Coordinates of N, CA and C in Angstrom, one line a residue:
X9 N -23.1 11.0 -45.9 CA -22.2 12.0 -46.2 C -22.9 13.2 -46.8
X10 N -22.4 14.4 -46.2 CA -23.4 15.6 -46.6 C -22.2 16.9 -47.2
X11 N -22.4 17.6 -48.4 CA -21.3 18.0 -49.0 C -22.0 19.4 -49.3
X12 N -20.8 20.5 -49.0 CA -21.5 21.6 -49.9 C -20.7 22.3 -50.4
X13 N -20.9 22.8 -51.5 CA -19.8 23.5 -52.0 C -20.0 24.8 -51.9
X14 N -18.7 25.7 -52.5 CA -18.5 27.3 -52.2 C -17.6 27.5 -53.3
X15 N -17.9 28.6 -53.5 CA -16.9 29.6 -54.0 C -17.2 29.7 -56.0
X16 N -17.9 29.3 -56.2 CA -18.2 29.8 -57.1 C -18.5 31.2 -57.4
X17 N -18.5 31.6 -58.8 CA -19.0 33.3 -59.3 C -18.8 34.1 -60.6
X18 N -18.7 34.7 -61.2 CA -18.7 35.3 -61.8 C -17.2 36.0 -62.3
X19 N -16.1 35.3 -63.2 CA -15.2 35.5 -63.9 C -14.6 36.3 -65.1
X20 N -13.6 37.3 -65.8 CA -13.4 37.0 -66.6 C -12.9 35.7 -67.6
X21 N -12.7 36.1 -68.6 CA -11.9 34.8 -69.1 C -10.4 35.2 -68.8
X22 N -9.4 34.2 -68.5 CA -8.2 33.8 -68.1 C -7.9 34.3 -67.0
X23 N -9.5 34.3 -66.1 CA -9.1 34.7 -64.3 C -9.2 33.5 -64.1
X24 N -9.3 33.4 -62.7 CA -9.4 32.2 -61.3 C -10.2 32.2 -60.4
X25 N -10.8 31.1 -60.1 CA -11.5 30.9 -58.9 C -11.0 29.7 -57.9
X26 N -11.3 29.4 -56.6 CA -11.2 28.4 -56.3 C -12.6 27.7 -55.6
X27 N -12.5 26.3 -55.6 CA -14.2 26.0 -55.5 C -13.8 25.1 -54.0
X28 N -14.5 25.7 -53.1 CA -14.4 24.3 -51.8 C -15.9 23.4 -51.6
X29 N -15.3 22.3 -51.1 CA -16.4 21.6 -51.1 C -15.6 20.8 -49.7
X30 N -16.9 21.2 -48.8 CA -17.0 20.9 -47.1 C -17.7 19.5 -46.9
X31 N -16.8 18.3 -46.5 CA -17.9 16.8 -45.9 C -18.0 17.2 -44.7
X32 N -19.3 16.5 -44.3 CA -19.5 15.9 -43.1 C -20.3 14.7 -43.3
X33 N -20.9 14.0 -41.6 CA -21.3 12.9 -41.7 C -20.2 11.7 -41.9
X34 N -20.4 10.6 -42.3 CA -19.6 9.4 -42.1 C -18.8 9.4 -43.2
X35 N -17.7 10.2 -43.5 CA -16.5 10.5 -44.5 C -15.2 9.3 -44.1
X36 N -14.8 8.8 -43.4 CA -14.7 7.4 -42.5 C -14.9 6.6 -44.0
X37 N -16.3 6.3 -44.8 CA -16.2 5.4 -45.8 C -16.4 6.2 -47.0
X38 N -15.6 7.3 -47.0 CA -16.0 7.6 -48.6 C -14.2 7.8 -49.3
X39 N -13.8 6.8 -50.2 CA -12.4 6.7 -50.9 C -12.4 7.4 -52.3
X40 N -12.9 8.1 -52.4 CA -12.9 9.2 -53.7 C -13.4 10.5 -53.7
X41 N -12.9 12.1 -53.6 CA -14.4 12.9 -53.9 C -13.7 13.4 -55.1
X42 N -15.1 13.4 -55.9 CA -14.8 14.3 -56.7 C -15.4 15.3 -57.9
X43 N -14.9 16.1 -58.5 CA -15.9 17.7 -59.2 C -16.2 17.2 -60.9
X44 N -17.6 17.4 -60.6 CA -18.1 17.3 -62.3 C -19.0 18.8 -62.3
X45 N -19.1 18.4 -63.5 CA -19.8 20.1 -63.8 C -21.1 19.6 -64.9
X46 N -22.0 20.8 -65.1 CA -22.8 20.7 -66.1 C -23.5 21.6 -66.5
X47 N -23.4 21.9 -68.2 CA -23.8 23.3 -68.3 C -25.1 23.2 -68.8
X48 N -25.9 24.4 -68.9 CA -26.9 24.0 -69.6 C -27.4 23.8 -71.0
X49 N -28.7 22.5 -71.2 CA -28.8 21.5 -72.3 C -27.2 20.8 -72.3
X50 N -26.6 20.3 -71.2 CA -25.4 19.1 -71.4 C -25.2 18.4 -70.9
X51 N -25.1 17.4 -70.7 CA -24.9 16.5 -70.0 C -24.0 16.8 -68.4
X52 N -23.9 15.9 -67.4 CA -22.9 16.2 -66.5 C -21.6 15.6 -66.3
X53 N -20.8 16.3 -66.4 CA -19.4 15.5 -66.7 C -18.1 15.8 -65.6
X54 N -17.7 14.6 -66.0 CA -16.1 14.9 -65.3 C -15.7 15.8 -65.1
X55 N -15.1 16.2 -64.1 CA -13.8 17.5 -64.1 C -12.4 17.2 -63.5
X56 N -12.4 16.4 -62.2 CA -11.1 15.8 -61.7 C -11.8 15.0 -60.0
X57 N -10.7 14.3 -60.0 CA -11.2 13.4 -58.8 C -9.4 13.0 -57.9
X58 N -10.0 12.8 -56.9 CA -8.9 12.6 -55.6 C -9.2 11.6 -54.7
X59 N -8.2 10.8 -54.5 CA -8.2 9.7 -53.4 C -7.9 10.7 -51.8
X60 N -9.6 9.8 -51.1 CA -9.3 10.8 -49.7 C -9.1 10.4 -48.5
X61 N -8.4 9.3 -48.7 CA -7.5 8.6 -48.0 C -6.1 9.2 -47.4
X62 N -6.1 9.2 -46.6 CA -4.5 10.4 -45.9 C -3.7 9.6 -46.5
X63 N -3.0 8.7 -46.6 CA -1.6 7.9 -47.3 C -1.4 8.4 -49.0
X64 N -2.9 8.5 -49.8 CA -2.6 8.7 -50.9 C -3.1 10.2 -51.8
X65 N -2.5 10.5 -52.5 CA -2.9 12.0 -53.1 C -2.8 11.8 -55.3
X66 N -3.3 10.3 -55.0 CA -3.6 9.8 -56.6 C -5.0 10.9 -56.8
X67 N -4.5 11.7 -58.1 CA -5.6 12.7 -58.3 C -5.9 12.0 -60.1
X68 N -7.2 12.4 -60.7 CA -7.3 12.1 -62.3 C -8.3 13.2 -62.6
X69 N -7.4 13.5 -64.1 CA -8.2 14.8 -65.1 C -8.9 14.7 -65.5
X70 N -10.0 15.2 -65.9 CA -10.7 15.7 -67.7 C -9.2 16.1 -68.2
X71 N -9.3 15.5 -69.6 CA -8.3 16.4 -70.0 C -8.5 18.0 -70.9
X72 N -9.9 18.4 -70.8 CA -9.9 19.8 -71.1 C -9.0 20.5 -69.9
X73 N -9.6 19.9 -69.0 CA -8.2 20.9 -67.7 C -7.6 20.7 -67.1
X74 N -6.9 19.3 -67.8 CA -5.2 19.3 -67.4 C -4.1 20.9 -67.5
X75 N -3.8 21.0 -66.8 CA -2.6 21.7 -66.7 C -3.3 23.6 -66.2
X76 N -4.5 23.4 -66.2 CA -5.3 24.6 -65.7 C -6.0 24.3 -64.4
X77 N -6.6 23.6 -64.0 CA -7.3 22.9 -63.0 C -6.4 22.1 -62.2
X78 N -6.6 22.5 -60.8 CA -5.9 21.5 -59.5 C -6.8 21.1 -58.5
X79 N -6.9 19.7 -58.5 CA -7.6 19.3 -57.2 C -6.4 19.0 -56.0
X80 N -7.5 19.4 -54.6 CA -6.6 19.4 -53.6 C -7.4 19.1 -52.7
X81 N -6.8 18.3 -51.6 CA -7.7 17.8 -50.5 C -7.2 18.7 -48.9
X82 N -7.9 18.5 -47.7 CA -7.5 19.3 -46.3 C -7.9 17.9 -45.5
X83 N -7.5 17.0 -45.4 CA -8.0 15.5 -44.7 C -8.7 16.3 -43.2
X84 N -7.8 16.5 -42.8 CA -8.3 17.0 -41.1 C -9.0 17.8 -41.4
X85 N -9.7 19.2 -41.9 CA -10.6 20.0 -42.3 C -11.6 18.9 -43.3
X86 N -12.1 17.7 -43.4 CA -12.7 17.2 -44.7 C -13.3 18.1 -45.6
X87 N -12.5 18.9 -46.4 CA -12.2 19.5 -47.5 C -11.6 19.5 -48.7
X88 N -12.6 19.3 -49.8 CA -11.6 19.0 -51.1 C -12.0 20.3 -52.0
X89 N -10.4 20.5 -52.5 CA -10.7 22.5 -53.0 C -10.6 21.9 -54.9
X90 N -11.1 22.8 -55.5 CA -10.5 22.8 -57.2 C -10.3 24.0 -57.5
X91 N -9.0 24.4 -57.7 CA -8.0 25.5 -58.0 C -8.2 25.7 -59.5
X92 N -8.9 26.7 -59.8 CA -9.3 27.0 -61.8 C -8.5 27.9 -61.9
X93 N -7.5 28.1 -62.7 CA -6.9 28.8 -63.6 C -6.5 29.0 -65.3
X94 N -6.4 30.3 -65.6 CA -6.7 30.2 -67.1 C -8.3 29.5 -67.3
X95 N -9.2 30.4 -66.8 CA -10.4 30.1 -67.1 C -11.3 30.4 -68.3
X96 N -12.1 29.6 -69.3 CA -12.4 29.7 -70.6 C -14.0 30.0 -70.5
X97 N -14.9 30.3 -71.4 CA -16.0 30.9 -71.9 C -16.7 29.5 -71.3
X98 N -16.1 28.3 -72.0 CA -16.6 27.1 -72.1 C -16.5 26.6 -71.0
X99 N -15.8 26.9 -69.8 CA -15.5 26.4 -68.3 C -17.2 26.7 -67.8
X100 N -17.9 27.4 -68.1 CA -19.0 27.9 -67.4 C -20.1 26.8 -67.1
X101 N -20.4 26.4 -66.0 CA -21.5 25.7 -65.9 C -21.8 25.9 -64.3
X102 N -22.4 24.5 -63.9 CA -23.0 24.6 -62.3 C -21.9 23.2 -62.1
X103 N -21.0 22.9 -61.0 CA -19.7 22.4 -60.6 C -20.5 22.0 -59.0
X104 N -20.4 20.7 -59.7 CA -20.6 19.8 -58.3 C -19.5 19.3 -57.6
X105 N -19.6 18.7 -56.4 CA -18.6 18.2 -55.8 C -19.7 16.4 -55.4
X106 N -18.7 15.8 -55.2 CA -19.3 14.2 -55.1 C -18.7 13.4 -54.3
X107 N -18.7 12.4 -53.9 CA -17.7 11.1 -53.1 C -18.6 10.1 -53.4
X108 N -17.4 9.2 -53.4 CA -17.4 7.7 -54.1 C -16.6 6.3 -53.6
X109 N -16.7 5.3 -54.0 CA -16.0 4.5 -53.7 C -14.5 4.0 -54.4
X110 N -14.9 5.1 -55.7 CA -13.8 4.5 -57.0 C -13.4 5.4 -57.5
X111 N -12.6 5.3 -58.3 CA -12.0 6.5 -58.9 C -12.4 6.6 -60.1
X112 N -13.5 7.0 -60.6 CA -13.9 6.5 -62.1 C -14.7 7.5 -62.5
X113 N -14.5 8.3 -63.9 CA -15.2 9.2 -64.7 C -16.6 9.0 -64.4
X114 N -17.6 8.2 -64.5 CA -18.7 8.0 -64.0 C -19.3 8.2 -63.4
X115 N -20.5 9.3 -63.6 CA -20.7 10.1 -62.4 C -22.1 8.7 -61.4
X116 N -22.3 8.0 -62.6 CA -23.3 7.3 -61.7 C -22.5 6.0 -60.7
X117 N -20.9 6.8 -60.3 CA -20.4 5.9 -59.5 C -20.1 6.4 -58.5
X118 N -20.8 7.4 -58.3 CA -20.9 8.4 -57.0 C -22.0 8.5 -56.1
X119 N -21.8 7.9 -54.5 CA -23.2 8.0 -54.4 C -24.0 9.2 -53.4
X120 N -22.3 10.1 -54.0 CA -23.3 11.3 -52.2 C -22.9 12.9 -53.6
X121 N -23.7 13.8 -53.4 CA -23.4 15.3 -54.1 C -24.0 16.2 -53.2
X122 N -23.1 17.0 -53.7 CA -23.8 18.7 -53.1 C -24.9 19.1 -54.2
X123 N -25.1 20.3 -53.4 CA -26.2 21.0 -54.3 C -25.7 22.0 -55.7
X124 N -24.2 22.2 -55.6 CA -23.7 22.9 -57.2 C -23.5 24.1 -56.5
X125 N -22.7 24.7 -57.5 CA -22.3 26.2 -57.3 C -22.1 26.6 -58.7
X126 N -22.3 27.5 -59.1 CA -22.3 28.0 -60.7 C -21.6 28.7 -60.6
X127 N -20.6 28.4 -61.9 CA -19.2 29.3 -62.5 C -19.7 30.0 -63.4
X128 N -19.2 31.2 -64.2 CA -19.5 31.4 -65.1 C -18.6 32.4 -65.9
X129 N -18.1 32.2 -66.6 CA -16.7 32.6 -67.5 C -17.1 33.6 -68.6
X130 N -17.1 35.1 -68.4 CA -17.3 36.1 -69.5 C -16.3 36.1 -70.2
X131 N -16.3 36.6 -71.5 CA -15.6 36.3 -72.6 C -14.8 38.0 -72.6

């Protein structure tokens, strides 16, 4: 499975971006994609994850961005988008996209990523 992402850039604080992230390759066995981020000197962490399965649309938060952040999938385009709104100083990092087997915060439970796209939130 080969992923890349887009749409990252250069924000005020409490604009929007949206981030896509394009599969290809054998997407057939991948039952999770999903966006972590990581800024620099920090570890790489959660952001939200989606079952990419056509029957189900079970999505799970970070809860820094519940209620700001939407993940969304395009099954027939294999495309999964993250909709940032109300964007913070702290939002700023390099924002991967991933697919998995599970649905689990863990990013070492992911076994395919893109190469990142960097957000970055002026104050």
């Amino acid at each position: 499975v080969q992923l890349v992402e887009s749409g990252g850039g250069l924000v005020q604080a409490g604009g929007s971006l949206r981030l896509s992230c394009a599969a290809s390759g054998r997407t057939s066995r991948t039952y999770v994609m999903g966006w972590f981020r990581q800024a620099p000197g920090k570890e790489r962490e959660f952001v939200a994850a989606i079952m990419w399965s056509w029957s189900s649309g079970r999505t799970l938060y970070e809860d820094s961005v519940k209620g700001r952040f939407t993940i969304s999938k395009h099954n027939a385009q294999n495309t999964v988008y993250l909709q940032m709104n109300s964007l913070k100083p702290e939002d700023t990092a390099v924002y991967y996209c991933a697919a998995g087997p599970t649905m689990v915060v863990a990013s070492t439970s992911y076994d395919y990523w893109g190469q990142g796209t960097q957000v970055t939130v002026s104050s």
